Amino acid sequence: MKTNSGAKKRFALTGTGKIKRRHAFHSHILTKKTKKQKRNLDHVTLLDSANKRQVRELLRLR
């Protein structure tokens, strides 16, 4: 079984086993977004529990 290549590039594991992700909407069309909005999108956050099972399957984690 192969790991999903797209998921491999987008998600990372923390030391405690949680899954980190980046915010969406921070790659283009940035001129209409405020400084505050862009600054807040820059941070890394943890994956929501609703999506955890699906992402773990894509990354082939147990």
PDB file of N, H, CA, C and O in Angstrom:
ATOM      1  N   MET A   1       0.840  -1.186   0.000  1.00  0.00           N
ATOM      2  CA  MET A   1       0.000   0.000   0.000  1.00  0.00           C
ATOM      3  C   MET A   1       0.882   1.246   0.000  1.00  0.00           C
ATOM      4  O   MET A   1       1.825   1.359   0.783  1.00  0.00           O
ATOM      5  N   LYS A   2       0.556   2.172  -0.892  1.00  0.00           N
ATOM      6  H   LYS A   2      -0.209   2.080  -1.528  1.00  0.00           H
ATOM      7  CA  LYS A   2       1.341   3.398  -0.984  1.00  0.00           C
ATOM      8  C   LYS A   2       0.701   4.514  -0.164  1.00  0.00           C
ATOM      9  O   LYS A   2      -0.520   4.586  -0.029  1.00  0.00           O
ATOM     10  N   THR A   3       1.549   5.380   0.378  1.00  0.00           N
ATOM     11  H   THR A   3       2.541   5.322   0.269  1.00  0.00           H
ATOM     12  CA  THR A   3       1.090   6.584   1.046  1.00  0.00           C
ATOM     13  C   THR A   3       0.636   7.569  -0.019  1.00  0.00           C
ATOM     14  O   THR A   3       1.261   7.650  -1.076  1.00  0.00           O
ATOM     15  N   ASN A   4      -0.428   8.318   0.226  1.00  0.00           N
ATOM     16  H   ASN A   4      -0.936   8.253   1.085  1.00  0.00           H
ATOM     17  CA  ASN A   4      -0.903   9.327  -0.711  1.00  0.00           C
ATOM     18  C   ASN A   4       0.109  10.469  -0.783  1.00  0.00           C
ATOM     19  O   ASN A   4       0.387  11.115   0.227  1.00  0.00           O
ATOM     20  N   SER A   5       0.661  10.721  -1.975  1.00  0.00           N
ATOM     21  H   SER A   5       0.435  10.196  -2.796  1.00  0.00           H
ATOM     22  CA  SER A   5       1.736  11.699  -2.137  1.00  0.00           C
ATOM     23  C   SER A   5       1.290  13.122  -1.808  1.00  0.00           C
ATOM     24  O   SER A   5       2.061  13.898  -1.244  1.00  0.00           O
ATOM     25  N   GLY A   6       0.050  13.468  -2.157  1.00  0.00           N
ATOM     26  H   GLY A   6      -0.576  12.837  -2.615  1.00  0.00           H
ATOM     27  CA  GLY A   6      -0.457  14.801  -1.852  1.00  0.00           C
ATOM     28  C   GLY A   6      -0.571  15.026  -0.358  1.00  0.00           C
ATOM     29  O   GLY A   6      -0.226  16.095   0.145  1.00  0.00           O
ATOM     30  N   ALA A   7      -1.055  14.019   0.351  1.00  0.00           N
ATOM     31  H   ALA A   7      -1.335  13.150  -0.058  1.00  0.00           H
ATOM     32  CA  ALA A   7      -1.197  14.116   1.808  1.00  0.00           C
ATOM     33  C   ALA A   7       0.164  14.182   2.478  1.00  0.00           C
ATOM     34  O   ALA A   7       0.343  14.885   3.473  1.00  0.00           O
ATOM     35  N   LYS A   8       1.118  13.450   1.932  1.00  0.00           N
ATOM     36  H   LYS A   8       0.972  12.879   1.124  1.00  0.00           H
ATOM     37  CA  LYS A   8       2.466  13.416   2.484  1.00  0.00           C
ATOM     38  C   LYS A   8       3.092  14.812   2.473  1.00  0.00           C
ATOM     39  O   LYS A   8       3.841  15.169   3.383  1.00  0.00           O
ATOM     40  N   LYS A   9       2.779  15.609   1.428  1.00  0.00           N
ATOM     41  H   LYS A   9       2.171  15.319   0.689  1.00  0.00           H
ATOM     42  CA  LYS A   9       3.338  16.954   1.305  1.00  0.00           C
ATOM     43  C   LYS A   9       2.598  17.973   2.161  1.00  0.00           C
ATOM     44  O   LYS A   9       3.166  19.004   2.519  1.00  0.00           O
ATOM     45  N   ARG A  10       1.343  17.700   2.494  1.00  0.00           N
ATOM     46  H   ARG A  10       0.881  16.862   2.203  1.00  0.00           H
ATOM     47  CA  ARG A  10       0.508  18.692   3.171  1.00  0.00           C
ATOM     48  C   ARG A  10       0.415  18.536   4.682  1.00  0.00           C
ATOM     49  O   ARG A  10       0.094  19.497   5.381  1.00  0.00           O
ATOM     50  N   PHE A  11       0.687  17.364   5.189  1.00  0.00           N
ATOM     51  H   PHE A  11       0.948  16.583   4.621  1.00  0.00           H
ATOM     52  CA  PHE A  11       0.520  17.107   6.616  1.00  0.00           C
ATOM     53  C   PHE A  11       1.813  16.602   7.229  1.00  0.00           C
ATOM     54  O   PHE A  11       2.634  15.986   6.549  1.00  0.00           O
ATOM     55  N   ALA A  12       1.993  16.867   8.523  1.00  0.00           N
ATOM     56  H   ALA A  12       1.327  17.368   9.076  1.00  0.00           H
ATOM     57  CA  ALA A  12       3.171  16.391   9.251  1.00  0.00           C
ATOM     58  C   ALA A  12       2.741  15.982  10.649  1.00  0.00           C
ATOM     59  O   ALA A  12       1.773  16.512  11.196  1.00  0.00           O
ATOM     60  N   LEU A  13       3.460  15.049  11.211  1.00  0.00           N
ATOM     61  H   LEU A  13       4.245  14.619  10.767  1.00  0.00           H
ATOM     62  CA  LEU A  13       3.159  14.583  12.561  1.00  0.00           C
ATOM     63  C   LEU A  13       3.943  15.376  13.589  1.00  0.00           C
ATOM     64  O   LEU A  13       5.088  15.759  13.347  1.00  0.00           O
ATOM     65  N   THR A  14       3.328  15.623  14.737  1.00  0.00           N
ATOM     66  H   THR A  14       2.398  15.312  14.933  1.00  0.00           H
ATOM     67  CA  THR A  14       4.034  16.233  15.855  1.00  0.00           C
ATOM     68  C   THR A  14       4.684  15.114  16.665  1.00  0.00           C
ATOM     69  O   THR A  14       4.476  13.934  16.382  1.00  0.00           O
ATOM     70  N   GLY A  15       5.452  15.482  17.649  1.00  0.00           N
ATOM     71  H   GLY A  15       5.621  16.440  17.878  1.00  0.00           H
ATOM     72  CA  GLY A  15       6.110  14.488  18.487  1.00  0.00           C
ATOM     73  C   GLY A  15       5.134  13.657  19.293  1.00  0.00           C
ATOM     74  O   GLY A  15       5.431  12.517  19.650  1.00  0.00           O
ATOM     75  N   THR A  16       3.960  14.224  19.585  1.00  0.00           N
ATOM     76  H   THR A  16       3.718  15.150  19.296  1.00  0.00           H
ATOM     77  CA  THR A  16       2.968  13.503  20.379  1.00  0.00           C
ATOM     78  C   THR A  16       1.978  12.728  19.508  1.00  0.00           C
ATOM     79  O   THR A  16       1.054  12.099  20.024  1.00  0.00           O
ATOM     80  N   GLY A  17       2.174  12.775  18.169  1.00  0.00           N
ATOM     81  H   GLY A  17       2.924  13.287  17.750  1.00  0.00           H
ATOM     82  CA  GLY A  17       1.316  11.999  17.278  1.00  0.00           C
ATOM     83  C   GLY A  17       0.146  12.748  16.691  1.00  0.00           C
ATOM     84  O   GLY A  17      -0.663  12.163  15.970  1.00  0.00           O
ATOM     85  N   LYS A  18       0.037  14.038  16.985  1.00  0.00           N
ATOM     86  H   LYS A  18       0.694  14.513  17.570  1.00  0.00           H
ATOM     87  CA  LYS A  18      -1.029  14.839  16.376  1.00  0.00           C
ATOM     88  C   LYS A  18      -0.600  15.214  14.958  1.00  0.00           C
ATOM     89  O   LYS A  18       0.572  15.096  14.600  1.00  0.00           O
ATOM     90  N   ILE A  19      -1.571  15.669  14.154  1.00  0.00           N
ATOM     91  H   ILE A  19      -2.523  15.764  14.444  1.00  0.00           H
ATOM     92  CA  ILE A  19      -1.284  15.994  12.759  1.00  0.00           C
ATOM     93  C   ILE A  19      -1.344  17.500  12.554  1.00  0.00           C
ATOM     94  O   ILE A  19      -2.341  18.142  12.883  1.00  0.00           O
ATOM     95  N   LYS A  20      -0.252  18.065  11.998  1.00  0.00           N
ATOM     96  H   LYS A  20       0.558  17.543  11.730  1.00  0.00           H
ATOM     97  CA  LYS A  20      -0.178  19.491  11.718  1.00  0.00           C
ATOM     98  C   LYS A  20      -0.620  19.744  10.284  1.00  0.00           C
ATOM     99  O   LYS A  20      -0.450  18.901   9.403  1.00  0.00           O
ATOM    100  N   ARG A  21      -1.197  20.937  10.068  1.00  0.00           N
ATOM    101  H   ARG A  21      -1.335  21.622  10.783  1.00  0.00           H
ATOM    102  CA  ARG A  21      -1.584  21.345   8.723  1.00  0.00           C
ATOM    103  C   ARG A  21      -1.400  22.842   8.566  1.00  0.00           C
ATOM    104  O   ARG A  21      -1.300  23.575   9.549  1.00  0.00           O
ATOM    105  N   ARG A  22      -1.355  23.289   7.310  1.00  0.00           N
ATOM    106  H   ARG A  22      -1.436  22.693   6.511  1.00  0.00           H
ATOM    107  CA  ARG A  22      -1.289  24.718   7.012  1.00  0.00           C
ATOM    108  C   ARG A  22      -2.686  25.246   6.732  1.00  0.00           C
ATOM    109  O   ARG A  22      -3.601  24.476   6.440  1.00  0.00           O
ATOM    110  N   HIS A  23      -2.849  26.547   6.820  1.00  0.00           N
ATOM    111  H   HIS A  23      -2.106  27.173   7.057  1.00  0.00           H
ATOM    112  CA  HIS A  23      -4.129  27.162   6.475  1.00  0.00           C
ATOM    113  C   HIS A  23      -4.265  27.279   4.961  1.00  0.00           C
ATOM    114  O   HIS A  23      -3.274  27.440   4.250  1.00  0.00           O
ATOM    115  N   ALA A  24      -5.498  27.197   4.480  1.00  0.00           N
ATOM    116  H   ALA A  24      -6.304  27.066   5.059  1.00  0.00           H
ATOM    117  CA  ALA A  24      -5.790  27.405   3.066  1.00  0.00           C
ATOM    118  C   ALA A  24      -5.901  28.904   2.788  1.00  0.00           C
ATOM    119  O   ALA A  24      -5.874  29.707   3.721  1.00  0.00           O
ATOM    120  N   PHE A  25      -6.023  29.285   1.536  1.00  0.00           N
ATOM    121  H   PHE A  25      -6.044  28.634   0.778  1.00  0.00           H
ATOM    122  CA  PHE A  25      -6.249  30.663   1.077  1.00  0.00           C
ATOM    123  C   PHE A  25      -5.065  31.591   1.329  1.00  0.00           C
ATOM    124  O   PHE A  25      -5.264  32.791   1.523  1.00  0.00           O
ATOM    125  N   HIS A  26      -3.858  31.076   1.332  1.00  0.00           N
ATOM    126  H   HIS A  26      -3.697  30.102   1.175  1.00  0.00           H
ATOM    127  CA  HIS A  26      -2.690  31.932   1.556  1.00  0.00           C
ATOM    128  C   HIS A  26      -1.663  31.794   0.434  1.00  0.00           C
ATOM    129  O   HIS A  26      -0.478  32.053   0.644  1.00  0.00           O
ATOM    130  N   SER A  27      -2.110  31.387  -0.755  1.00  0.00           N
ATOM    131  H   SER A  27      -3.073  31.177  -0.925  1.00  0.00           H
ATOM    132  CA  SER A  27      -1.150  31.182  -1.839  1.00  0.00           C
ATOM    133  C   SER A  27      -1.260  32.208  -2.955  1.00  0.00           C
ATOM    134  O   SER A  27      -0.255  32.524  -3.591  1.00  0.00           O
ATOM    135  N   HIS A  28      -2.440  32.733  -3.209  1.00  0.00           N
ATOM    136  H   HIS A  28      -3.257  32.477  -2.692  1.00  0.00           H
ATOM    137  CA  HIS A  28      -2.592  33.734  -4.266  1.00  0.00           C
ATOM    138  C   HIS A  28      -3.826  34.587  -3.982  1.00  0.00           C
ATOM    139  O   HIS A  28      -4.576  34.319  -3.044  1.00  0.00           O
ATOM    140  N   ILE A  29      -4.025  35.613  -4.803  1.00  0.00           N
ATOM    141  H   ILE A  29      -3.415  35.831  -5.566  1.00  0.00           H
ATOM    142  CA  ILE A  29      -5.080  36.623  -4.606  1.00  0.00           C
ATOM    143  C   ILE A  29      -4.962  37.225  -3.199  1.00  0.00           C
ATOM    144  O   ILE A  29      -5.934  37.274  -2.446  1.00  0.00           O
ATOM    145  N   LEU A  30      -3.764  37.673  -2.869  1.00  0.00           N
ATOM    146  H   LEU A  30      -2.974  37.633  -3.481  1.00  0.00           H
ATOM    147  CA  LEU A  30      -3.504  38.184  -1.525  1.00  0.00           C
ATOM    148  C   LEU A  30      -3.727  39.694  -1.416  1.00  0.00           C
ATOM    149  O   LEU A  30      -3.762  40.234  -0.310  1.00  0.00           O
ATOM    150  N   THR A  31      -3.878  40.380  -2.554  1.00  0.00           N
ATOM    151  H   THR A  31      -3.849  39.942  -3.452  1.00  0.00           H
ATOM    152  CA  THR A  31      -3.982  41.843  -2.499  1.00  0.00           C
ATOM    153  C   THR A  31      -5.270  42.314  -1.837  1.00  0.00           C
ATOM    154  O   THR A  31      -5.290  43.378  -1.218  1.00  0.00           O
ATOM    155  N   LYS A  32      -6.332  41.548  -1.957  1.00  0.00           N
ATOM    156  H   LYS A  32      -6.316  40.684  -2.459  1.00  0.00           H
ATOM    157  CA  LYS A  32      -7.607  41.966  -1.362  1.00  0.00           C
ATOM    158  C   LYS A  32      -7.750  41.535   0.097  1.00  0.00           C
ATOM    159  O   LYS A  32      -8.719  41.908   0.759  1.00  0.00           O
ATOM    160  N   LYS A  33      -6.804  40.763   0.598  1.00  0.00           N
ATOM    161  H   LYS A  33      -6.017  40.460   0.061  1.00  0.00           H
ATOM    162  CA  LYS A  33      -6.869  40.318   1.984  1.00  0.00           C
ATOM    163  C   LYS A  33      -6.101  41.277   2.878  1.00  0.00           C
ATOM    164  O   LYS A  33      -5.077  41.826   2.473  1.00  0.00           O
ATOM    165  N   THR A  34      -6.591  41.478   4.085  1.00  0.00           N
ATOM    166  H   THR A  34      -7.423  41.032   4.414  1.00  0.00           H
ATOM    167  CA  THR A  34      -5.950  42.407   5.014  1.00  0.00           C
ATOM    168  C   THR A  34      -4.671  41.796   5.579  1.00  0.00           C
ATOM    169  O   THR A  34      -4.456  40.586   5.510  1.00  0.00           O
ATOM    170  N   LYS A  35      -3.826  42.665   6.139  1.00  0.00           N
ATOM    171  H   LYS A  35      -4.001  43.649   6.195  1.00  0.00           H
ATOM    172  CA  LYS A  35      -2.582  42.202   6.766  1.00  0.00           C
ATOM    173  C   LYS A  35      -2.881  41.205   7.876  1.00  0.00           C
ATOM    174  O   LYS A  35      -2.212  40.179   8.004  1.00  0.00           O
ATOM    175  N   LYS A  36      -3.884  41.518   8.668  1.00  0.00           N
ATOM    176  H   LYS A  36      -4.427  42.351   8.564  1.00  0.00           H
ATOM    177  CA  LYS A  36      -4.258  40.653   9.784  1.00  0.00           C
ATOM    178  C   LYS A  36      -4.704  39.278   9.290  1.00  0.00           C
ATOM    179  O   LYS A  36      -4.340  38.253   9.866  1.00  0.00           O
ATOM    180  N   GLN A  37      -5.490  39.268   8.228  1.00  0.00           N
ATOM    181  H   GLN A  37      -5.787  40.101   7.760  1.00  0.00           H
ATOM    182  CA  GLN A  37      -5.984  38.011   7.670  1.00  0.00           C
ATOM    183  C   GLN A  37      -4.818  37.158   7.166  1.00  0.00           C
ATOM    184  O   GLN A  37      -4.761  35.959   7.439  1.00  0.00           O
ATOM    185  N   LYS A  38      -3.884  37.779   6.429  1.00  0.00           N
ATOM    186  H   LYS A  38      -3.930  38.754   6.208  1.00  0.00           H
ATOM    187  CA  LYS A  38      -2.725  37.057   5.895  1.00  0.00           C
ATOM    188  C   LYS A  38      -1.815  36.562   7.012  1.00  0.00           C
ATOM    189  O   LYS A  38      -1.282  35.455   6.945  1.00  0.00           O
ATOM    190  N   ARG A  39      -1.642  37.391   8.039  1.00  0.00           N
ATOM    191  H   ARG A  39      -2.075  38.290   8.093  1.00  0.00           H
ATOM    192  CA  ARG A  39      -0.804  37.013   9.176  1.00  0.00           C
ATOM    193  C   ARG A  39      -1.380  35.803   9.900  1.00  0.00           C
ATOM    194  O   ARG A  39      -0.643  34.896  10.284  1.00  0.00           O
ATOM    195  N   ASN A  40      -2.703  35.789  10.086  1.00  0.00           N
ATOM    196  H   ASN A  40      -3.302  36.527   9.774  1.00  0.00           H
ATOM    197  CA  ASN A  40      -3.338  34.673  10.776  1.00  0.00           C
ATOM    198  C   ASN A  40      -3.344  33.394   9.944  1.00  0.00           C
ATOM    199  O   ASN A  40      -3.351  32.297  10.502  1.00  0.00           O
ATOM    200  N   LEU A  41      -3.343  33.520   8.626  1.00  0.00           N
ATOM    201  H   LEU A  41      -3.337  34.411   8.172  1.00  0.00           H
ATOM    202  CA  LEU A  41      -3.294  32.343   7.756  1.00  0.00           C
ATOM    203  C   LEU A  41      -1.902  31.723   7.708  1.00  0.00           C
ATOM    204  O   LEU A  41      -1.735  30.582   7.277  1.00  0.00           O
ATOM    205  N   ASP A  42      -0.904  32.483   8.154  1.00  0.00           N
ATOM    206  H   ASP A  42      -1.039  33.409   8.505  1.00  0.00           H
ATOM    207  CA  ASP A  42       0.483  32.040   8.072  1.00  0.00           C
ATOM    208  C   ASP A  42       0.831  30.961   9.091  1.00  0.00           C
ATOM    209  O   ASP A  42       1.783  30.206   8.892  1.00  0.00           O
ATOM    210  N   HIS A  43       0.072  30.881  10.178  1.00  0.00           N
ATOM    211  H   HIS A  43      -0.701  31.494  10.340  1.00  0.00           H
ATOM    212  CA  HIS A  43       0.396  29.949  11.252  1.00  0.00           C
ATOM    213  C   HIS A  43       0.042  28.506  10.887  1.00  0.00           C
ATOM    214  O   HIS A  43      -0.878  28.249  10.110  1.00  0.00           O
ATOM    215  N   VAL A  44       0.785  27.590  11.462  1.00  0.00           N
ATOM    216  H   VAL A  44       1.532  27.798  12.093  1.00  0.00           H
ATOM    217  CA  VAL A  44       0.475  26.161  11.340  1.00  0.00           C
ATOM    218  C   VAL A  44      -0.495  25.809  12.457  1.00  0.00           C
ATOM    219  O   VAL A  44      -0.380  26.329  13.567  1.00  0.00           O
ATOM    220  N   THR A  45      -1.445  24.933  12.174  1.00  0.00           N
ATOM    221  H   THR A  45      -1.539  24.511  11.272  1.00  0.00           H
ATOM    222  CA  THR A  45      -2.430  24.554  13.175  1.00  0.00           C
ATOM    223  C   THR A  45      -2.580  23.044  13.198  1.00  0.00           C
ATOM    224  O   THR A  45      -2.020  22.344  12.353  1.00  0.00           O
ATOM    225  N   LEU A  46      -3.332  22.546  14.162  1.00  0.00           N
ATOM    226  H   LEU A  46      -3.787  23.114  14.848  1.00  0.00           H
ATOM    227  CA  LEU A  46      -3.565  21.109  14.262  1.00  0.00           C
ATOM    228  C   LEU A  46      -4.815  20.728  13.485  1.00  0.00           C
ATOM    229  O   LEU A  46      -5.747  21.520  13.343  1.00  0.00           O
ATOM    230  N   LEU A  47      -4.814  19.512  12.993  1.00  0.00           N
ATOM    231  H   LEU A  47      -4.057  18.868  13.109  1.00  0.00           H
ATOM    232  CA  LEU A  47      -5.933  18.994  12.222  1.00  0.00           C
ATOM    233  C   LEU A  47      -7.146  18.803  13.122  1.00  0.00           C
ATOM    234  O   LEU A  47      -7.014  18.389  14.273  1.00  0.00           O
ATOM    235  N   ASP A  48      -8.317  19.104  12.598  1.00  0.00           N
ATOM    236  H   ASP A  48      -8.424  19.441  11.663  1.00  0.00           H
ATOM    237  CA  ASP A  48      -9.564  18.942  13.335  1.00  0.00           C
ATOM    238  C   ASP A  48      -9.857  17.456  13.520  1.00  0.00           C
ATOM    239  O   ASP A  48      -9.495  16.639  12.674  1.00  0.00           O
ATOM    240  N   SER A  49     -10.501  17.112  14.607  1.00  0.00           N
ATOM    241  H   SER A  49     -10.796  17.776  15.295  1.00  0.00           H
ATOM    242  CA  SER A  49     -10.770  15.707  14.908  1.00  0.00           C
ATOM    243  C   SER A  49     -11.713  15.062  13.891  1.00  0.00           C
ATOM    244  O   SER A  49     -11.685  13.845  13.707  1.00  0.00           O
ATOM    245  N   ALA A  50     -12.553  15.874  13.226  1.00  0.00           N
ATOM    246  H   ALA A  50     -12.576  16.863  13.376  1.00  0.00           H
ATOM    247  CA  ALA A  50     -13.485  15.338  12.229  1.00  0.00           C
ATOM    248  C   ALA A  50     -12.749  14.784  11.015  1.00  0.00           C
ATOM    249  O   ALA A  50     -13.243  13.861  10.367  1.00  0.00           O
ATOM    250  N   ASN A  51     -11.584  15.328  10.697  1.00  0.00           N
ATOM    251  H   ASN A  51     -11.183  16.078  11.224  1.00  0.00           H
ATOM    252  CA  ASN A  51     -10.825  14.905   9.521  1.00  0.00           C
ATOM    253  C   ASN A  51      -9.678  13.961   9.852  1.00  0.00           C
ATOM    254  O   ASN A  51      -8.990  13.476   8.954  1.00  0.00           O
ATOM    255  N   LYS A  52      -9.470  13.702  11.131  1.00  0.00           N
ATOM    256  H   LYS A  52     -10.029  14.097  11.861  1.00  0.00           H
ATOM    257  CA  LYS A  52      -8.299  12.940  11.556  1.00  0.00           C
ATOM    258  C   LYS A  52      -8.255  11.532  10.964  1.00  0.00           C
ATOM    259  O   LYS A  52      -7.205  11.091  10.497  1.00  0.00           O
ATOM    260  N   ARG A  53      -9.385  10.823  10.979  1.00  0.00           N
ATOM    261  H   ARG A  53     -10.238  11.181  11.358  1.00  0.00           H
ATOM    262  CA  ARG A  53      -9.417   9.443  10.495  1.00  0.00           C
ATOM    263  C   ARG A  53      -9.082   9.372   9.002  1.00  0.00           C
ATOM    264  O   ARG A  53      -8.318   8.508   8.571  1.00  0.00           O
ATOM    265  N   GLN A  54      -9.653  10.275   8.230  1.00  0.00           N
ATOM    266  H   GLN A  54     -10.274  10.976   8.580  1.00  0.00           H
ATOM    267  CA  GLN A  54      -9.429  10.282   6.785  1.00  0.00           C
ATOM    268  C   GLN A  54      -7.966  10.564   6.444  1.00  0.00           C
ATOM    269  O   GLN A  54      -7.400   9.905   5.572  1.00  0.00           O
ATOM    270  N   VAL A  55      -7.351  11.526   7.115  1.00  0.00           N
ATOM    271  H   VAL A  55      -7.810  12.061   7.824  1.00  0.00           H
ATOM    272  CA  VAL A  55      -5.961  11.879   6.846  1.00  0.00           C
ATOM    273  C   VAL A  55      -5.030  10.764   7.305  1.00  0.00           C
ATOM    274  O   VAL A  55      -4.035  10.475   6.641  1.00  0.00           O
ATOM    275  N   ARG A  56      -5.340  10.143   8.425  1.00  0.00           N
ATOM    276  H   ARG A  56      -6.148  10.377   8.965  1.00  0.00           H
ATOM    277  CA  ARG A  56      -4.512   9.026   8.898  1.00  0.00           C
ATOM    278  C   ARG A  56      -4.528   7.872   7.898  1.00  0.00           C
ATOM    279  O   ARG A  56      -3.516   7.197   7.714  1.00  0.00           O
ATOM    280  N   GLU A  57      -5.669   7.644   7.254  1.00  0.00           N
ATOM    281  H   GLU A  57      -6.491   8.193   7.404  1.00  0.00           H
ATOM    282  CA  GLU A  57      -5.733   6.606   6.230  1.00  0.00           C
ATOM    283  C   GLU A  57      -4.905   6.978   5.005  1.00  0.00           C
ATOM    284  O   GLU A  57      -4.250   6.117   4.417  1.00  0.00           O
ATOM    285  N   LEU A  58      -4.926   8.253   4.614  1.00  0.00           N
ATOM    286  H   LEU A  58      -5.458   8.952   5.092  1.00  0.00           H
ATOM    287  CA  LEU A  58      -4.122   8.699   3.479  1.00  0.00           C
ATOM    288  C   LEU A  58      -2.633   8.576   3.764  1.00  0.00           C
ATOM    289  O   LEU A  58      -1.844   8.258   2.874  1.00  0.00           O
ATOM    290  N   LEU A  59      -2.258   8.832   5.016  1.00  0.00           N
ATOM    291  H   LEU A  59      -2.900   9.090   5.738  1.00  0.00           H
ATOM    292  CA  LEU A  59      -0.841   8.737   5.403  1.00  0.00           C
ATOM    293  C   LEU A  59      -0.459   7.315   5.822  1.00  0.00           C
ATOM    294  O   LEU A  59       0.700   7.043   6.135  1.00  0.00           O
ATOM    295  N   ARG A  60      -1.436   6.421   5.826  1.00  0.00           N
ATOM    296  H   ARG A  60      -2.377   6.642   5.572  1.00  0.00           H
ATOM    297  CA  ARG A  60      -1.230   5.003   6.215  1.00  0.00           C
ATOM    298  C   ARG A  60      -0.727   4.888   7.650  1.00  0.00           C
ATOM    299  O   ARG A  60       0.180   4.110   7.942  1.00  0.00           O
ATOM    300  N   LEU A  61      -1.333   5.678   8.546  1.00  0.00           N
ATOM    301  H   LEU A  61      -2.070   6.311   8.309  1.00  0.00           H
ATOM    302  CA  LEU A  61      -1.006   5.597   9.969  1.00  0.00           C
ATOM    303  C   LEU A  61      -2.067   4.755  10.655  1.00  0.00           C
ATOM    304  O   LEU A  61      -3.170   4.594  10.133  1.00  0.00           O
ATOM    305  N   ARG A  62      -1.745   4.227  11.805  1.00  0.00           N
ATOM    306  H   ARG A  62      -0.849   4.357  12.229  1.00  0.00           H
ATOM    307  CA  ARG A  62      -2.721   3.425  12.536  1.00  0.00           C
ATOM    308  C   ARG A  62      -3.286   4.154  13.707  1.00  0.00           C
ATOM    309  O   ARG A  62      -4.124   3.611  14.426  1.00  0.00           O
TER     310      ARG A  62
END
